[in-house]
Amino acid sequence: MKLAFSRRMQLTCISLSLFSVLSAAQTGVANDSLGRWQARTEVGGRTMNTGLELYQRADGSVTGEMIAIDRGFSTTRITKIVEQDGKLEVDTLRGVRLSLRANAAGLSGEMQQGPNKLPVQFAKVDSFGEPMKAQTPRAPFPYAVQELVITSADGVKLSGSLTLPSHTQATKAVVLIHGTGPQDRNQNEEGHQNFAVIADHLTRQGIAVLRFDKRGVKRSTGSYEQHTQADLIADVKAAVAVLRERKQFTQVGILGHSEGAELAARVAAQDAALVDFMISLAGPGMDLMQVIEHETRQSMQFAGATTVEMEMVSQVAKQFISIVQAHAGTKERMPALQAMMTGLSKEQRDVMAKYRAQLSFYSANVAATPWAHSALNSHPEQDWRKVTMPVLVLHGERDAVIAAKENVNAIRLALTAAGNKSAKIDILPGLNHNLQTAKTGSQEEYSQLSETIAPVVLQKISQFIMSLAHNK
């Protein structure tokens, strides 16, 4: 899944308020240039390989991203594409600007960042040569893949993929729900395509799977940075409705990872008739404030913080969170936060600066988002108390983001209070927040692991779903 809360928040901070101004060309050069392009340029005596990918969103507009091939294939979102006089003017999130014209060799023109300008020539390619993790699904697939457009309650169009078994008529289907952050349908993290791996495994077992790009991400429309948890829940319900409308599935369920599991519990609590089962992977049973406090302490410990430093941060964090919770509007919220931060002692400011990388949640950019206020005022335990359908809860013992013992116990007690007799709960030894076999569980370890998801997790998910054959 997933990025842990603080790392996902780093992505949020970077992207704040830029995607909403994206303006994409609809016709002409932009549509003719869809696909992958690669250029080699000389910068300071060394060769730089740059990728450019252009694709259509669910509403037909064109957007894309630039790929720093020599820097671990890191991506930069395109914020605006304008077609003028046969040329494409492309602006990106990090200030790189391209001015391109189509010719026989591909796309040629100029690349500019700040005052520096370079001539650039992009040639069409099939791949940028990204390394694939061992579990990443590879074509050809022994199942069908259908591309769908899901229309949410507010008109946002979500681009999704439905995988359908070819060897049998699927009677069960599941919608995958992302964790926090600007996640695409594969929930790609550090090259690990978590949701693609889950979808591939389940579809091979005869279970249909629908996964989609989060609103404002990749091929989906809408604004990522303006979303609330209510928007995400509406998106999940719209995805479930698409499966229900097909009339071919006798059972439709939802599977969420991290925050996605919290959203799944709320969907199940709000409308028990909408879905037939749910699965929680590393999901919270406690409020976000408690979850973040645990994650902060864990990440600071990994960074070598002392007990005194962690306590100092904890006091600041509690003030920060209480202000975000209290003010629904940013006009009141942000001045209150500014006043609080200004009033910190020098010692407190020094500690916050020292562990800035571990404390990215506690930033003005994150605090200004509608998501932060909605998430910090959610109460997962209350939702779990209303979940009466069959549920599978899996959690990694070495989860450094959402504490396994405390959150699983909270979920267990809530399900017992709900009278749920169909819950299966398991804390899996040696697994981290992303359900990988890990040594430490730290977020920095994710990219070092070859495993995307432990096979035991995949097996438990498919076995649980298949065991429901005669339950309804």
PDB file of C-alpha atoms in Angstrom, residues 212-469:
ATOM      1  CA  PHE A 212      -9.204   2.704  -9.515  1.00  0.00           C
ATOM      2  CA  ASP A 213      -7.048   5.827  -9.431  1.00  0.00           C
ATOM      3  CA  LYS A 214      -7.909   8.048  -6.488  1.00  0.00           C
ATOM      4  CA  ARG A 215      -9.699  11.291  -7.382  1.00  0.00           C
ATOM      5  CA  GLY A 216      -7.269  13.860  -8.811  1.00  0.00           C
ATOM      6  CA  VAL A 217      -4.604  11.196  -9.408  1.00  0.00           C
ATOM      7  CA  LYS A 218      -3.407   9.761 -12.737  1.00  0.00           C
ATOM      8  CA  ARG A 219      -6.395   9.221 -15.041  1.00  0.00           C
ATOM      9  CA  SER A 220      -9.140  10.219 -12.587  1.00  0.00           C
ATOM     10  CA  THR A 221     -10.612  13.712 -12.568  1.00  0.00           C
ATOM     11  CA  GLY A 222     -11.347  15.841  -9.513  1.00  0.00           C
ATOM     12  CA  SER A 223      -9.060  17.501  -6.995  1.00  0.00           C
ATOM     13  CA  TYR A 224      -6.917  15.321  -4.793  1.00  0.00           C
ATOM     14  CA  GLU A 225      -5.877  18.091  -2.406  1.00  0.00           C
ATOM     15  CA  GLN A 226      -9.460  19.253  -1.816  1.00  0.00           C
ATOM     16  CA  HIS A 227     -10.893  15.848  -0.936  1.00  0.00           C
ATOM     17  CA  THR A 228     -12.385  14.806   2.390  1.00  0.00           C
ATOM     18  CA  GLN A 229     -12.957  11.319   3.766  1.00  0.00           C
ATOM     19  CA  ALA A 230     -16.623  11.735   2.816  1.00  0.00           C
ATOM     20  CA  ASP A 231     -15.551  12.171  -0.831  1.00  0.00           C
ATOM     21  CA  LEU A 232     -13.479   8.989  -0.669  1.00  0.00           C
ATOM     22  CA  ILE A 233     -16.378   7.058   0.821  1.00  0.00           C
ATOM     23  CA  ALA A 234     -18.653   8.313  -1.963  1.00  0.00           C
ATOM     24  CA  ASP A 235     -16.071   7.097  -4.490  1.00  0.00           C
ATOM     25  CA  VAL A 236     -16.022   3.624  -2.921  1.00  0.00           C
ATOM     26  CA  LYS A 237     -19.817   3.431  -2.968  1.00  0.00           C
ATOM     27  CA  ALA A 238     -19.845   4.458  -6.631  1.00  0.00           C
ATOM     28  CA  ALA A 239     -17.348   1.700  -7.447  1.00  0.00           C
ATOM     29  CA  VAL A 240     -19.457  -0.891  -5.613  1.00  0.00           C
ATOM     30  CA  ALA A 241     -22.537   0.344  -7.483  1.00  0.00           C
ATOM     31  CA  VAL A 242     -20.794  -0.278 -10.809  1.00  0.00           C
ATOM     32  CA  LEU A 243     -20.278  -3.919  -9.846  1.00  0.00           C
ATOM     33  CA  ARG A 244     -23.843  -4.282  -8.568  1.00  0.00           C
ATOM     34  CA  GLU A 245     -25.228  -2.901 -11.814  1.00  0.00           C
ATOM     35  CA  ARG A 246     -23.563  -5.691 -13.786  1.00  0.00           C
ATOM     36  CA  LYS A 247     -25.916  -8.229 -12.160  1.00  0.00           C
ATOM     37  CA  GLN A 248     -23.313 -10.985 -12.514  1.00  0.00           C
ATOM     38  CA  PHE A 249     -21.947 -11.073  -8.971  1.00  0.00           C
ATOM     39  CA  THR A 250     -23.786 -12.715  -6.093  1.00  0.00           C
ATOM     40  CA  GLN A 251     -21.389 -11.228  -3.560  1.00  0.00           C
ATOM     41  CA  VAL A 252     -19.533  -7.907  -3.650  1.00  0.00           C
ATOM     42  CA  GLY A 253     -17.034  -6.943  -0.984  1.00  0.00           C
ATOM     43  CA  ILE A 254     -14.502  -4.242  -0.175  1.00  0.00           C
ATOM     44  CA  LEU A 255     -10.837  -4.521   0.791  1.00  0.00           C
ATOM     45  CA  GLY A 256      -8.986  -1.575   2.285  1.00  0.00           C
ATOM     46  CA  HIS A 257      -5.406  -1.018   3.317  1.00  0.00           C
ATOM     47  CA  SER A 258      -4.475   1.391   6.130  1.00  0.00           C
ATOM     48  CA  GLU A 259      -6.845   4.377   5.836  1.00  0.00           C
ATOM     49  CA  GLY A 260      -8.646   2.369   3.165  1.00  0.00           C
ATOM     50  CA  ALA A 261      -9.589  -0.174   5.831  1.00  0.00           C
ATOM     51  CA  GLU A 262     -11.028   2.631   7.964  1.00  0.00           C
ATOM     52  CA  LEU A 263     -13.097   3.798   4.987  1.00  0.00           C
ATOM     53  CA  ALA A 264     -14.231   0.228   4.347  1.00  0.00           C
ATOM     54  CA  ALA A 265     -15.463  -0.074   7.935  1.00  0.00           C
ATOM     55  CA  ARG A 266     -17.406   3.173   7.574  1.00  0.00           C
ATOM     56  CA  VAL A 267     -19.019   2.041   4.311  1.00  0.00           C
ATOM     57  CA  ALA A 268     -20.011  -1.235   5.990  1.00  0.00           C
ATOM     58  CA  ALA A 269     -21.347   0.662   9.009  1.00  0.00           C
ATOM     59  CA  GLN A 270     -23.328   3.170   6.956  1.00  0.00           C
ATOM     60  CA  ASP A 271     -24.947   0.719   4.546  1.00  0.00           C
ATOM     61  CA  ALA A 272     -24.815  -2.936   5.549  1.00  0.00           C
ATOM     62  CA  ALA A 273     -26.865  -3.912   2.481  1.00  0.00           C
ATOM     63  CA  LEU A 274     -24.373  -2.344   0.066  1.00  0.00           C
ATOM     64  CA  VAL A 275     -21.582  -4.895   0.518  1.00  0.00           C
ATOM     65  CA  ASP A 276     -21.504  -8.545   1.565  1.00  0.00           C
ATOM     66  CA  PHE A 277     -18.065  -8.729   3.200  1.00  0.00           C
ATOM     67  CA  MET A 278     -15.046  -6.585   4.027  1.00  0.00           C
ATOM     68  CA  ILE A 279     -11.318  -7.072   4.512  1.00  0.00           C
ATOM     69  CA  SER A 280      -9.031  -4.861   6.597  1.00  0.00           C
ATOM     70  CA  LEU A 281      -5.294  -4.866   5.906  1.00  0.00           C
ATOM     71  CA  ALA A 282      -3.289  -2.949   8.542  1.00  0.00           C
ATOM     72  CA  GLY A 283      -6.343  -0.855   9.342  1.00  0.00           C
ATOM     73  CA  PRO A 284      -6.882   1.386  12.378  1.00  0.00           C
ATOM     74  CA  GLY A 285      -9.244   0.633  15.215  1.00  0.00           C
ATOM     75  CA  MET A 286      -8.228   3.767  17.089  1.00  0.00           C
ATOM     76  CA  ASP A 287      -8.573   7.470  16.244  1.00  0.00           C
ATOM     77  CA  LEU A 288      -6.090   9.043  13.841  1.00  0.00           C
ATOM     78  CA  MET A 289      -4.569  11.154  16.627  1.00  0.00           C
ATOM     79  CA  GLN A 290      -3.484   7.979  18.434  1.00  0.00           C
ATOM     80  CA  VAL A 291      -2.311   6.367  15.209  1.00  0.00           C
ATOM     81  CA  ILE A 292      -0.149   9.347  14.286  1.00  0.00           C
ATOM     82  CA  GLU A 293       1.286   9.574  17.793  1.00  0.00           C
ATOM     83  CA  HIS A 294       2.432   5.952  17.532  1.00  0.00           C
ATOM     84  CA  GLU A 295       3.881   6.436  14.059  1.00  0.00           C
ATOM     85  CA  THR A 296       5.695   9.602  15.120  1.00  0.00           C
ATOM     86  CA  ARG A 297       7.291   7.883  18.104  1.00  0.00           C
ATOM     87  CA  GLN A 298       8.336   4.906  16.010  1.00  0.00           C
ATOM     88  CA  SER A 299       9.886   7.004  13.255  1.00  0.00           C
ATOM     89  CA  MET A 300      11.673   9.223  15.786  1.00  0.00           C
ATOM     90  CA  GLN A 301      13.037   6.161  17.552  1.00  0.00           C
ATOM     91  CA  PHE A 302      14.402   4.850  14.260  1.00  0.00           C
ATOM     92  CA  ALA A 303      16.028   8.292  13.800  1.00  0.00           C
ATOM     93  CA  GLY A 304      17.684   8.084  17.227  1.00  0.00           C
ATOM     94  CA  ALA A 305      15.513  10.525  19.201  1.00  0.00           C
ATOM     95  CA  THR A 306      15.715  10.606  22.973  1.00  0.00           C
ATOM     96  CA  THR A 307      12.748  10.127  25.311  1.00  0.00           C
ATOM     97  CA  VAL A 308      12.883  13.834  26.203  1.00  0.00           C
ATOM     98  CA  GLU A 309      12.765  14.820  22.522  1.00  0.00           C
ATOM     99  CA  MET A 310       9.817  12.515  21.856  1.00  0.00           C
ATOM    100  CA  GLU A 311       7.880  13.909  24.796  1.00  0.00           C
ATOM    101  CA  MET A 312       8.559  17.452  23.634  1.00  0.00           C
ATOM    102  CA  VAL A 313       7.269  16.652  20.161  1.00  0.00           C
ATOM    103  CA  SER A 314       4.257  14.879  21.651  1.00  0.00           C
ATOM    104  CA  GLN A 315       3.179  18.015  23.485  1.00  0.00           C
ATOM    105  CA  VAL A 316       3.450  20.146  20.349  1.00  0.00           C
ATOM    106  CA  ALA A 317       1.651  17.481  18.302  1.00  0.00           C
ATOM    107  CA  LYS A 318      -1.322  17.394  20.672  1.00  0.00           C
ATOM    108  CA  GLN A 319      -1.757  21.159  20.365  1.00  0.00           C
ATOM    109  CA  PHE A 320      -1.441  20.968  16.584  1.00  0.00           C
ATOM    110  CA  ILE A 321      -4.033  18.208  16.268  1.00  0.00           C
ATOM    111  CA  SER A 322      -6.527  19.817  18.648  1.00  0.00           C
ATOM    112  CA  ILE A 323      -6.493  23.011  16.556  1.00  0.00           C
ATOM    113  CA  VAL A 324      -7.028  21.114  13.269  1.00  0.00           C
ATOM    114  CA  GLN A 325      -9.873  19.170  14.871  1.00  0.00           C
ATOM    115  CA  ALA A 326     -11.540  22.280  16.260  1.00  0.00           C
ATOM    116  CA  HIS A 327     -11.703  24.434  13.120  1.00  0.00           C
ATOM    117  CA  ALA A 328     -13.523  23.226  10.020  1.00  0.00           C
ATOM    118  CA  GLY A 329     -12.522  26.293   8.006  1.00  0.00           C
ATOM    119  CA  THR A 330      -8.964  27.257   7.131  1.00  0.00           C
ATOM    120  CA  LYS A 331      -9.644  30.937   7.851  1.00  0.00           C
ATOM    121  CA  GLU A 332      -9.814  30.103  11.545  1.00  0.00           C
ATOM    122  CA  ARG A 333      -7.596  27.020  11.540  1.00  0.00           C
ATOM    123  CA  MET A 334      -4.434  28.426   9.965  1.00  0.00           C
ATOM    124  CA  PRO A 335      -4.111  31.626  12.068  1.00  0.00           C
ATOM    125  CA  ALA A 336      -4.642  29.524  15.214  1.00  0.00           C
ATOM    126  CA  LEU A 337      -1.907  27.135  14.130  1.00  0.00           C
ATOM    127  CA  GLN A 338       0.414  30.003  13.261  1.00  0.00           C
ATOM    128  CA  ALA A 339      -0.116  31.540  16.688  1.00  0.00           C
ATOM    129  CA  MET A 340       0.573  28.203  18.357  1.00  0.00           C
ATOM    130  CA  MET A 341       3.774  27.590  16.391  1.00  0.00           C
ATOM    131  CA  THR A 342       4.981  31.145  16.982  1.00  0.00           C
ATOM    132  CA  GLY A 343       4.535  30.616  20.706  1.00  0.00           C
ATOM    133  CA  LEU A 344       6.816  27.584  20.849  1.00  0.00           C
ATOM    134  CA  SER A 345      10.048  27.840  22.781  1.00  0.00           C
ATOM    135  CA  LYS A 346      13.371  27.836  20.951  1.00  0.00           C
ATOM    136  CA  GLU A 347      14.046  24.354  22.295  1.00  0.00           C
ATOM    137  CA  GLN A 348      10.748  23.085  20.906  1.00  0.00           C
ATOM    138  CA  ARG A 349      11.362  24.699  17.509  1.00  0.00           C
ATOM    139  CA  ASP A 350      14.860  23.183  17.376  1.00  0.00           C
ATOM    140  CA  VAL A 351      13.556  19.683  18.053  1.00  0.00           C
ATOM    141  CA  MET A 352      10.782  20.049  15.467  1.00  0.00           C
ATOM    142  CA  ALA A 353      13.366  21.195  12.913  1.00  0.00           C
ATOM    143  CA  LYS A 354      15.775  18.394  13.821  1.00  0.00           C
ATOM    144  CA  TYR A 355      13.156  15.728  13.086  1.00  0.00           C
ATOM    145  CA  ARG A 356      11.446  17.511  10.224  1.00  0.00           C
ATOM    146  CA  ALA A 357      11.580  14.404   8.011  1.00  0.00           C
ATOM    147  CA  GLN A 358       9.743  12.376  10.652  1.00  0.00           C
ATOM    148  CA  LEU A 359       7.177  15.096  11.367  1.00  0.00           C
ATOM    149  CA  SER A 360       5.854  15.966   7.918  1.00  0.00           C
ATOM    150  CA  PHE A 361       2.260  15.483   9.088  1.00  0.00           C
ATOM    151  CA  TYR A 362       2.683  18.516  11.349  1.00  0.00           C
ATOM    152  CA  SER A 363       3.019  21.045   8.562  1.00  0.00           C
ATOM    153  CA  ALA A 364       0.935  23.989   7.404  1.00  0.00           C
ATOM    154  CA  ASN A 365       0.384  22.341   4.015  1.00  0.00           C
ATOM    155  CA  VAL A 366      -1.156  19.222   5.529  1.00  0.00           C
ATOM    156  CA  ALA A 367      -3.135  21.191   8.119  1.00  0.00           C
ATOM    157  CA  ALA A 368      -4.708  23.315   5.370  1.00  0.00           C
ATOM    158  CA  THR A 369      -6.273  20.332   3.583  1.00  0.00           C
ATOM    159  CA  PRO A 370      -9.955  19.432   4.049  1.00  0.00           C
ATOM    160  CA  TRP A 371      -8.794  15.837   4.468  1.00  0.00           C
ATOM    161  CA  ALA A 372      -6.844  16.617   7.655  1.00  0.00           C
ATOM    162  CA  HIS A 373      -9.882  18.057   9.446  1.00  0.00           C
ATOM    163  CA  SER A 374     -12.163  15.227   8.324  1.00  0.00           C
ATOM    164  CA  ALA A 375      -9.679  12.463   9.144  1.00  0.00           C
ATOM    165  CA  LEU A 376      -8.799  13.816  12.580  1.00  0.00           C
ATOM    166  CA  ASN A 377     -12.494  13.960  13.452  1.00  0.00           C
ATOM    167  CA  SER A 378     -13.232  10.382  12.399  1.00  0.00           C
ATOM    168  CA  HIS A 379     -13.738   7.588  14.926  1.00  0.00           C
ATOM    169  CA  PRO A 380     -12.965   4.149  13.469  1.00  0.00           C
ATOM    170  CA  GLU A 381     -13.949   2.276  16.617  1.00  0.00           C
ATOM    171  CA  GLN A 382     -17.491   3.628  16.380  1.00  0.00           C
ATOM    172  CA  ASP A 383     -17.720   2.396  12.777  1.00  0.00           C
ATOM    173  CA  TRP A 384     -16.370  -1.044  13.679  1.00  0.00           C
ATOM    174  CA  ARG A 385     -19.127  -1.345  16.319  1.00  0.00           C
ATOM    175  CA  LYS A 386     -21.675  -1.372  13.485  1.00  0.00           C
ATOM    176  CA  VAL A 387     -19.973  -3.956  11.262  1.00  0.00           C
ATOM    177  CA  THR A 388     -21.966  -7.186  11.391  1.00  0.00           C
ATOM    178  CA  MET A 389     -21.051  -8.740   8.030  1.00  0.00           C
ATOM    179  CA  PRO A 390     -18.247 -11.305   7.498  1.00  0.00           C
ATOM    180  CA  VAL A 391     -14.915  -9.547   8.004  1.00  0.00           C
ATOM    181  CA  LEU A 392     -11.259 -10.494   7.756  1.00  0.00           C
ATOM    182  CA  VAL A 393      -8.743  -8.440   9.738  1.00  0.00           C
ATOM    183  CA  LEU A 394      -5.033  -8.928   8.968  1.00  0.00           C
ATOM    184  CA  HIS A 395      -2.251  -6.893  10.567  1.00  0.00           C
ATOM    185  CA  GLY A 396       1.535  -7.090  10.511  1.00  0.00           C
ATOM    186  CA  GLU A 397       3.232  -7.612  13.856  1.00  0.00           C
ATOM    187  CA  ARG A 398       6.026  -5.182  12.899  1.00  0.00           C
ATOM    188  CA  ASP A 399       3.741  -2.401  11.723  1.00  0.00           C
ATOM    189  CA  ALA A 400       5.516   0.835  12.670  1.00  0.00           C
ATOM    190  CA  VAL A 401       2.637   2.985  11.417  1.00  0.00           C
ATOM    191  CA  ILE A 402      -0.524   1.533  12.930  1.00  0.00           C
ATOM    192  CA  ALA A 403       0.334  -0.402  16.099  1.00  0.00           C
ATOM    193  CA  ALA A 404      -0.829  -3.985  15.615  1.00  0.00           C
ATOM    194  CA  LYS A 405      -1.727  -5.051  19.150  1.00  0.00           C
ATOM    195  CA  GLU A 406      -3.546  -1.880  20.207  1.00  0.00           C
ATOM    196  CA  ASN A 407      -5.522  -1.371  17.000  1.00  0.00           C
ATOM    197  CA  VAL A 408      -6.418  -5.018  16.477  1.00  0.00           C
ATOM    198  CA  ASN A 409      -7.610  -5.256  20.091  1.00  0.00           C
ATOM    199  CA  ALA A 410      -9.792  -2.167  19.537  1.00  0.00           C
ATOM    200  CA  ILE A 411     -11.257  -3.724  16.378  1.00  0.00           C
ATOM    201  CA  ARG A 412     -11.820  -7.057  18.136  1.00  0.00           C
ATOM    202  CA  LEU A 413     -13.672  -5.425  21.040  1.00  0.00           C
ATOM    203  CA  ALA A 414     -15.776  -3.310  18.671  1.00  0.00           C
ATOM    204  CA  LEU A 415     -16.767  -6.330  16.558  1.00  0.00           C
ATOM    205  CA  THR A 416     -17.657  -8.246  19.711  1.00  0.00           C
ATOM    206  CA  ALA A 417     -19.850  -5.335  20.804  1.00  0.00           C
ATOM    207  CA  ALA A 418     -21.505  -5.456  17.372  1.00  0.00           C
ATOM    208  CA  GLY A 419     -22.328  -9.114  17.905  1.00  0.00           C
ATOM    209  CA  ASN A 420     -20.274 -10.057  14.850  1.00  0.00           C
ATOM    210  CA  LYS A 421     -19.918 -13.840  14.726  1.00  0.00           C
ATOM    211  CA  SER A 422     -18.222 -13.925  11.310  1.00  0.00           C
ATOM    212  CA  ALA A 423     -14.956 -12.116  12.019  1.00  0.00           C
ATOM    213  CA  LYS A 424     -11.543 -13.642  11.424  1.00  0.00           C
ATOM    214  CA  ILE A 425      -8.661 -11.728  12.973  1.00  0.00           C
ATOM    215  CA  ASP A 426      -4.948 -12.423  12.709  1.00  0.00           C
ATOM    216  CA  ILE A 427      -1.726 -10.597  13.609  1.00  0.00           C
ATOM    217  CA  LEU A 428       0.944 -11.997  11.295  1.00  0.00           C
ATOM    218  CA  PRO A 429       4.488 -12.300  12.701  1.00  0.00           C
ATOM    219  CA  GLY A 430       7.343 -10.514  10.961  1.00  0.00           C
ATOM    220  CA  LEU A 431       5.203  -8.358   8.632  1.00  0.00           C
ATOM    221  CA  ASN A 432       5.324  -4.556   8.344  1.00  0.00           C
ATOM    222  CA  HIS A 433       2.609  -2.011   7.531  1.00  0.00           C
ATOM    223  CA  ASN A 434       2.661  -2.990   3.863  1.00  0.00           C
ATOM    224  CA  LEU A 435       2.378  -6.675   4.795  1.00  0.00           C
ATOM    225  CA  GLN A 436       5.933  -7.411   3.655  1.00  0.00           C
ATOM    226  CA  THR A 437       8.277  -9.753   5.523  1.00  0.00           C
ATOM    227  CA  ALA A 438      10.489  -7.223   7.306  1.00  0.00           C
ATOM    228  CA  LYS A 439      13.421  -7.005   9.667  1.00  0.00           C
ATOM    229  CA  THR A 440      12.619  -3.719  11.427  1.00  0.00           C
ATOM    230  CA  GLY A 441       9.260  -2.532  10.087  1.00  0.00           C
ATOM    231  CA  SER A 442      10.611   0.962   9.397  1.00  0.00           C
ATOM    232  CA  GLN A 443       9.314   2.893   6.408  1.00  0.00           C
ATOM    233  CA  GLU A 444      12.817   3.272   5.017  1.00  0.00           C
ATOM    234  CA  GLU A 445      12.996  -0.519   4.717  1.00  0.00           C
ATOM    235  CA  TYR A 446      10.102  -0.789   2.230  1.00  0.00           C
ATOM    236  CA  SER A 447      12.185  -0.110  -0.870  1.00  0.00           C
ATOM    237  CA  GLN A 448      14.920  -2.495   0.229  1.00  0.00           C
ATOM    238  CA  LEU A 449      12.607  -5.499   0.292  1.00  0.00           C
ATOM    239  CA  SER A 450      12.103  -7.642  -2.795  1.00  0.00           C
ATOM    240  CA  GLU A 451       8.760  -8.918  -1.535  1.00  0.00           C
ATOM    241  CA  THR A 452       5.689  -6.795  -2.323  1.00  0.00           C
ATOM    242  CA  ILE A 453       3.174  -8.694  -0.168  1.00  0.00           C
ATOM    243  CA  ALA A 454       3.805 -11.834   1.880  1.00  0.00           C
ATOM    244  CA  PRO A 455       2.236 -14.859   0.115  1.00  0.00           C
ATOM    245  CA  VAL A 456       0.490 -15.864   3.347  1.00  0.00           C
ATOM    246  CA  VAL A 457      -1.503 -12.613   3.197  1.00  0.00           C
ATOM    247  CA  LEU A 458      -2.648 -13.282  -0.361  1.00  0.00           C
ATOM    248  CA  GLN A 459      -3.634 -16.820   0.556  1.00  0.00           C
ATOM    249  CA  LYS A 460      -5.624 -15.734   3.597  1.00  0.00           C
ATOM    250  CA  ILE A 461      -7.506 -13.120   1.553  1.00  0.00           C
ATOM    251  CA  SER A 462      -8.515 -15.505  -1.229  1.00  0.00           C
ATOM    252  CA  GLN A 463      -9.363 -18.318   1.189  1.00  0.00           C
ATOM    253  CA  PHE A 464     -11.586 -16.006   3.209  1.00  0.00           C
ATOM    254  CA  ILE A 465     -13.506 -14.806   0.161  1.00  0.00           C
ATOM    255  CA  MET A 466     -13.935 -18.306  -1.225  1.00  0.00           C
ATOM    256  CA  SER A 467     -15.125 -19.578   2.171  1.00  0.00           C
ATOM    257  CA  LEU A 468     -18.132 -17.265   1.891  1.00  0.00           C
ATOM    258  CA  ALA A 469     -19.596 -19.312  -0.975  1.00  0.00           C
TER     259      ALA A 469
END
